[in-house]
mmCIF file of C-alpha atoms in Angstrom:
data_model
loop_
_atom_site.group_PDB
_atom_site.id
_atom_site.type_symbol
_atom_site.label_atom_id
_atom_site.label_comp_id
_atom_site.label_asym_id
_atom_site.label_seq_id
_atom_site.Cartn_x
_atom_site.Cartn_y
_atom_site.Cartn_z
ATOM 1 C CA UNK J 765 105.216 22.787 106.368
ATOM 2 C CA UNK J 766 105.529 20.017 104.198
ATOM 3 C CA UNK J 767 102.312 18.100 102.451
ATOM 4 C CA UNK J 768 102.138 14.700 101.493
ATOM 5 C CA UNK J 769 100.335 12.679 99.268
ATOM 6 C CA UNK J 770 98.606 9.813 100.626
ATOM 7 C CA UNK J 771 97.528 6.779 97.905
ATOM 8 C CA UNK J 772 94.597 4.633 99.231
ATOM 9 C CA UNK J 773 94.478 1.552 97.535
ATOM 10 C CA UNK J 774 90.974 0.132 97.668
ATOM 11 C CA UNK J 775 87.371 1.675 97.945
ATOM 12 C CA UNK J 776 85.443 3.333 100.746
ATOM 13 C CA UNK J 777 84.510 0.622 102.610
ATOM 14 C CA UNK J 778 81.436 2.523 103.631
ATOM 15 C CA UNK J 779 79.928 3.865 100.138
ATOM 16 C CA UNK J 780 82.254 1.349 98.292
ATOM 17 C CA UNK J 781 83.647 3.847 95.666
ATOM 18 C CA UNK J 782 80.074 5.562 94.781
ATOM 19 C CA UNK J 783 80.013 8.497 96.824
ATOM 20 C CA UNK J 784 76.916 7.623 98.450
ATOM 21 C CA UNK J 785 75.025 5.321 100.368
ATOM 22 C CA UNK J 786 71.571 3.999 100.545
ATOM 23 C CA UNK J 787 69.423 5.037 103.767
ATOM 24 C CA UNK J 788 66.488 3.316 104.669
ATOM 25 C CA UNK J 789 64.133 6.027 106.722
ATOM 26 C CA UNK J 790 60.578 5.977 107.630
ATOM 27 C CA UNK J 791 58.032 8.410 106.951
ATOM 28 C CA UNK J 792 54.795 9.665 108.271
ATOM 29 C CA UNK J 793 52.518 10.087 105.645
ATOM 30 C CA UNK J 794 49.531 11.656 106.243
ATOM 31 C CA UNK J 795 46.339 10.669 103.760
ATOM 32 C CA UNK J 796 44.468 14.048 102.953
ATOM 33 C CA UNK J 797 40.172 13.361 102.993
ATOM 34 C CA UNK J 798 40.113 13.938 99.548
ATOM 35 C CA UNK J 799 42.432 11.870 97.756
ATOM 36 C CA UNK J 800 41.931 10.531 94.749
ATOM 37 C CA UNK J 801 43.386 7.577 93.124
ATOM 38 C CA UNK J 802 47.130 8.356 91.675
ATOM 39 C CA UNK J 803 47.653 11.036 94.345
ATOM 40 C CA UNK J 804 50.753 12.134 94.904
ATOM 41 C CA UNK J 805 52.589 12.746 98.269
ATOM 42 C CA UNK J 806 55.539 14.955 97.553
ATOM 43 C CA UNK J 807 58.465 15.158 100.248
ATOM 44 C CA UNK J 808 60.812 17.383 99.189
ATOM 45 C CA UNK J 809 64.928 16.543 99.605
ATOM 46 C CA UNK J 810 64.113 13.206 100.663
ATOM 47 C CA UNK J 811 64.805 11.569 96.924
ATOM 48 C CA UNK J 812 67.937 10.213 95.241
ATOM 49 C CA UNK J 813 71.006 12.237 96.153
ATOM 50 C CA UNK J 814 74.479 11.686 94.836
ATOM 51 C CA UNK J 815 77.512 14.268 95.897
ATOM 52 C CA UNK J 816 77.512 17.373 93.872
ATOM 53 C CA UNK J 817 74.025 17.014 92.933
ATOM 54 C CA UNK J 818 70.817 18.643 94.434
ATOM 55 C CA UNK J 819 68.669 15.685 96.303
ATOM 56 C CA UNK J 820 65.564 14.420 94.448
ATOM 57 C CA UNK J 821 62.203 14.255 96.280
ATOM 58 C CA UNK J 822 60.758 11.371 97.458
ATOM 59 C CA UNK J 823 57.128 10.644 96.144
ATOM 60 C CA UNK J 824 54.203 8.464 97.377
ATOM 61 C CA UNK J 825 51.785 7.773 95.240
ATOM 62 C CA UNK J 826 48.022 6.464 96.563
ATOM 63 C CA UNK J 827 46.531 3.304 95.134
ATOM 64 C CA UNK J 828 42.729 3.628 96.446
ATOM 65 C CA UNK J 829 41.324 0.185 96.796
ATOM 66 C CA UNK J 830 37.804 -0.206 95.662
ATOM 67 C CA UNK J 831 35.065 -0.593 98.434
ATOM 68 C CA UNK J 832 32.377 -3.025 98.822
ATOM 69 C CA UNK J 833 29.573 -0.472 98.517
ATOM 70 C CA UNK J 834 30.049 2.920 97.576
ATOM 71 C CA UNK J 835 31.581 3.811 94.151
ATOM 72 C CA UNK J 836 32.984 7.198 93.759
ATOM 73 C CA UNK J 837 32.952 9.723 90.691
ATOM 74 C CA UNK J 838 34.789 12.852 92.110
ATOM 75 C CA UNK J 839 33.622 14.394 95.008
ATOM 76 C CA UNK J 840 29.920 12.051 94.738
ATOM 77 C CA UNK J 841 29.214 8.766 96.069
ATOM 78 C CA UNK J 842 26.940 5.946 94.012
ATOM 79 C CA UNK J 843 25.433 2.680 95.812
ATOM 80 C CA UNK J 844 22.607 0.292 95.031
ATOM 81 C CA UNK J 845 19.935 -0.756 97.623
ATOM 82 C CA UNK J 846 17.247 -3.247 97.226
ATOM 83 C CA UNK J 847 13.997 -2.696 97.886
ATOM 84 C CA UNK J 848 10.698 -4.556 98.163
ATOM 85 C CA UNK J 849 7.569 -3.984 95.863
ATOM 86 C CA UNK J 850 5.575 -2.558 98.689
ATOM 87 C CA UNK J 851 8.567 -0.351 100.147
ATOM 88 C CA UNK J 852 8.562 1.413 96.789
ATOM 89 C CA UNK J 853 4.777 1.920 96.639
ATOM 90 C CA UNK J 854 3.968 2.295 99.935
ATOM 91 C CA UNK J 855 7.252 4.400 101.243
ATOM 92 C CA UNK J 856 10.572 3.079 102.390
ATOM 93 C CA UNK J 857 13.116 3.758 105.365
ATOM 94 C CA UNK J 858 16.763 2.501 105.190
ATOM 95 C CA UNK J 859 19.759 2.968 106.551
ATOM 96 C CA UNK J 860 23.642 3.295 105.280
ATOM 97 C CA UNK J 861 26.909 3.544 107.362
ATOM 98 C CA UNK J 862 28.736 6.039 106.095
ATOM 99 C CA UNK J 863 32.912 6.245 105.520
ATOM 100 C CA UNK J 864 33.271 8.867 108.413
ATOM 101 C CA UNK J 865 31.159 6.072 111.146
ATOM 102 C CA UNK J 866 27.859 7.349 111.178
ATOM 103 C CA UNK J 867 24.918 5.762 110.612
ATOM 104 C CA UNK J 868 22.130 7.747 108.093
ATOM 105 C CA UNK J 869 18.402 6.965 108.384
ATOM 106 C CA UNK J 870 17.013 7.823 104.946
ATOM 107 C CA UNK J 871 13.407 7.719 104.628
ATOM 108 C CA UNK J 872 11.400 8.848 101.320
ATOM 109 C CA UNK J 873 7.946 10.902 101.152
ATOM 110 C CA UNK J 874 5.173 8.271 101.159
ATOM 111 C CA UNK J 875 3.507 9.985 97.904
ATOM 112 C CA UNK J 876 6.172 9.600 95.977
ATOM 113 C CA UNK J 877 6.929 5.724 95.171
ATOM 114 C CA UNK J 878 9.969 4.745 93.587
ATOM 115 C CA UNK J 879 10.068 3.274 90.408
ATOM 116 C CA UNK J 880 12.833 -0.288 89.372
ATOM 117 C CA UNK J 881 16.068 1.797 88.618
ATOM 118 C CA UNK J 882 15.609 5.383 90.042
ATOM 119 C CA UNK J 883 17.950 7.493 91.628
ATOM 120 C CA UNK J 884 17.345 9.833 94.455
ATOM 121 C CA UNK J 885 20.000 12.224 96.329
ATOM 122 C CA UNK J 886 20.909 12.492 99.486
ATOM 123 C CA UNK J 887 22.747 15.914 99.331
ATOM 124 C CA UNK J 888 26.022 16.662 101.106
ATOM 125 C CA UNK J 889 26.596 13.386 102.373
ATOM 126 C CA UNK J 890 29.320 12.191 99.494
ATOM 127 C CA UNK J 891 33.259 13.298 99.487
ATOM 128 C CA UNK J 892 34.619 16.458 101.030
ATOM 129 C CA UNK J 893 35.936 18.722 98.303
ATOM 130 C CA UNK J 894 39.273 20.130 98.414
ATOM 131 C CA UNK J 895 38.835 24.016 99.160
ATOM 132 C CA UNK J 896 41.052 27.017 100.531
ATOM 133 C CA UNK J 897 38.582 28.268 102.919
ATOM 134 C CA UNK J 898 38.132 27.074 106.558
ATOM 135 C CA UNK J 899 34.744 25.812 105.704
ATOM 136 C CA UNK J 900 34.305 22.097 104.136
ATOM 137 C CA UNK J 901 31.901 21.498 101.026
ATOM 138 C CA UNK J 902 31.019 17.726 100.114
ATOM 139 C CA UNK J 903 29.538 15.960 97.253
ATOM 140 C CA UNK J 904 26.412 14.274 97.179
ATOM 141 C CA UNK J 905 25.171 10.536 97.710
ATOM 142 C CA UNK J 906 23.488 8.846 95.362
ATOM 143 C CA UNK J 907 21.308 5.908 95.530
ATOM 144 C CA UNK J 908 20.026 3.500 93.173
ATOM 145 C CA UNK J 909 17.336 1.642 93.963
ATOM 146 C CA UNK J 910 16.121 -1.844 92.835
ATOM 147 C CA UNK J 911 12.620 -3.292 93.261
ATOM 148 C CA UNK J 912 11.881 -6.383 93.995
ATOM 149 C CA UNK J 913 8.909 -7.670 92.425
ATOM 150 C CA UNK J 914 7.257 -10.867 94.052
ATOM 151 C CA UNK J 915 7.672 -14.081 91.972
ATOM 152 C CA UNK J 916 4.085 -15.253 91.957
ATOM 153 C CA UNK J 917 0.531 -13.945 93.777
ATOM 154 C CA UNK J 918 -2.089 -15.449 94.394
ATOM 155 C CA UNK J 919 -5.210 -15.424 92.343
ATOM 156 C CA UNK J 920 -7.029 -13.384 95.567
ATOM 157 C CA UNK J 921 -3.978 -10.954 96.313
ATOM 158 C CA UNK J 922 -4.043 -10.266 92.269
ATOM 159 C CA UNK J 923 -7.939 -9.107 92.754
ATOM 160 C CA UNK J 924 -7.537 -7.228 95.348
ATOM 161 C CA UNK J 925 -4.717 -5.592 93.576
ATOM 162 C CA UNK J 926 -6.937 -4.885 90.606
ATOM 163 C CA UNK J 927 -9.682 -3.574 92.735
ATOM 164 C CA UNK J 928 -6.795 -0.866 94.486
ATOM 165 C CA UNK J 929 -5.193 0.119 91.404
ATOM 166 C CA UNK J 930 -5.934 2.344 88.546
ATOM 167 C CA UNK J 931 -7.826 -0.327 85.596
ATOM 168 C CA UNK J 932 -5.564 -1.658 83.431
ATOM 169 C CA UNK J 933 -6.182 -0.509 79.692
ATOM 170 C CA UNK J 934 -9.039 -2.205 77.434
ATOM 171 C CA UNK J 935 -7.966 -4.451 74.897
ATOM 172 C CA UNK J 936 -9.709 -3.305 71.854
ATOM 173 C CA UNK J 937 -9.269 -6.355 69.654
ATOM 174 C CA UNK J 938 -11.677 -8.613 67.909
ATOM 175 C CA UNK J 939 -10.725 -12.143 69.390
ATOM 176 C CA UNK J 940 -12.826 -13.779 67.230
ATOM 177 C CA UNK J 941 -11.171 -12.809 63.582
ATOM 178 C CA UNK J 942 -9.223 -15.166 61.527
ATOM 179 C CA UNK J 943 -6.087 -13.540 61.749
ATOM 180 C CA UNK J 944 -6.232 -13.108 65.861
ATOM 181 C CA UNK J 945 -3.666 -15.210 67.499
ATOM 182 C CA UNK J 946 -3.488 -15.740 71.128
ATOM 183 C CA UNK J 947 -0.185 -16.380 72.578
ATOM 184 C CA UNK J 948 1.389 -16.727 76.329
ATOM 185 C CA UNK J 949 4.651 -14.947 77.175
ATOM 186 C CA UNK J 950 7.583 -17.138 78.521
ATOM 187 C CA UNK J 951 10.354 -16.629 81.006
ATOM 188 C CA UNK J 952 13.496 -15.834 79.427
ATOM 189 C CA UNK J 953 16.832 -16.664 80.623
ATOM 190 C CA UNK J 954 19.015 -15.158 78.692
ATOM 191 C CA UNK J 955 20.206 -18.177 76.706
ATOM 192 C CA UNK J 956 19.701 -17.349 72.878
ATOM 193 C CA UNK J 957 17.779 -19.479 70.443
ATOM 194 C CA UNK J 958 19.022 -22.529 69.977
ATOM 195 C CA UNK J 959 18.071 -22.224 66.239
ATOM 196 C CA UNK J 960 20.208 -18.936 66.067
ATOM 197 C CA UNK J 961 22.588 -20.464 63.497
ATOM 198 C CA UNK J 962 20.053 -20.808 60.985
ATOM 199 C CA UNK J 963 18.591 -17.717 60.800
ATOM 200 C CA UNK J 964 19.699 -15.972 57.732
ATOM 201 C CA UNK J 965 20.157 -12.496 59.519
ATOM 202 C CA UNK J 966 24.066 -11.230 59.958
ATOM 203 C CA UNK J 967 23.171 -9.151 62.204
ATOM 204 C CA UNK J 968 24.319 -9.092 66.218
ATOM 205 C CA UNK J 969 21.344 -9.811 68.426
ATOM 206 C CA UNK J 970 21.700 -8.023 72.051
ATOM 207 C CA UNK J 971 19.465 -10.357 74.207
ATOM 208 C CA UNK J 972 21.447 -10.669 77.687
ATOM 209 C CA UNK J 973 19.337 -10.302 80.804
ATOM 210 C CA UNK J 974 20.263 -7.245 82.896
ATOM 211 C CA UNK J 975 19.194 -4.493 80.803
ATOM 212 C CA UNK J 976 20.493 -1.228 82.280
ATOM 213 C CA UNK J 977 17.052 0.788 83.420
ATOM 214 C CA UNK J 978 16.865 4.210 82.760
ATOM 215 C CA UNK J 979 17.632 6.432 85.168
ATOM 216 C CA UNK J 980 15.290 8.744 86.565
#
């Protein structure tokens, strides 16, 4: 037998002279319950792969968009409700959709009012945590609650008020000395002073409206 040598002038019209080609192929990617944001989605062989070199994986990573109520830390859920002045004295009942489609009636005991800013727990009811057994564990949801006071009463509803709730504590100053100064308290809307620049103080006043409450 006799060989011969063949020269081919030009480049793979295929691969064009780089010994590969580029593939587009769909995947089914599959979004585990508890993914966080940054999660990665490994497939394995299904990267970069030139010839004589082992294929590279092909990874998806998650971008988790924000949502409109609930605000997740880990495996615990966080939303605000609002709530009137006599839901938080007098008892409240509410309900929230959860992710999953279901609707939760949450109702609080009627001895217990809630204060401007508290937090109460609904457990179980936040993320499911990633575990190796068969059984499912979840997170909590917590719920932040903001009363709404009325903007005026009046002069009969504040009476009757009075006359329901515990007395307010005595004043025990003598109106009538010298140096006893009456004075009214003002709305304030968060605007500062508009005689701010000549105060001789350097220091940073912190008067913006919105003062986080303290959690309870």
């Amino acid at each position: 037998k006799q060989w011969y040598q063949r020269r081919v002038r030009g480049n793979c019209p295929t691969c064009h002279g780089q010994g590969a080609v580029v593939e587009k192929r769909q995947l089914d990617v599959r979004i585990p319950r508890d993914c966080r944001k940054r999660h990665e989605l490994v497939f394995d062989g299904l990267g970069h792969h030139l010839p004589g070199e082992e294929a590279g994986d092909a990874v998806v990573v998650l971008c988790v968009q924000d949502h409109p109520v609930f605000t997740r830390r880990g495996a615990h859920l966080f939303l605000e409700k609002d709530i009137t002045l006599t839901e938080a004295l007098c008892g409240v009942a509410l309900t929230v959709d959860t992710l999953d489609g279901r609707k939760l009636l949450v109702r609080n005991n009627v001895s217990a009012m809630i204060r401007p800013c508290s937090i109460r727990v609904v457990e179980s009811e936040g993320m499911p945590l990633h575990a190796s057994t068969q059984h499912l564990t979840y997170g909590n949801m917590y719920i932040k609650f903001n009363v709404k006071f009325p903007e005026s009463l009046e002069k009969e509803t504040c009476e009757e008020l009075k006359s329901l709730m515990p007395a307010p504590s005595p004043v025990t100053i003598d109106r009538t000395r010298e140096d006893v100064e009456e004075v009214q308290l003002s709305h304030y809307d968060g605007s500062e002073s508009r005689n701010a620049q000549d105060s001789d103080s350097d220091d940073d006043y912190n008067l913006q409206p919105g003062i986080q409450c303290v959690h309870q």
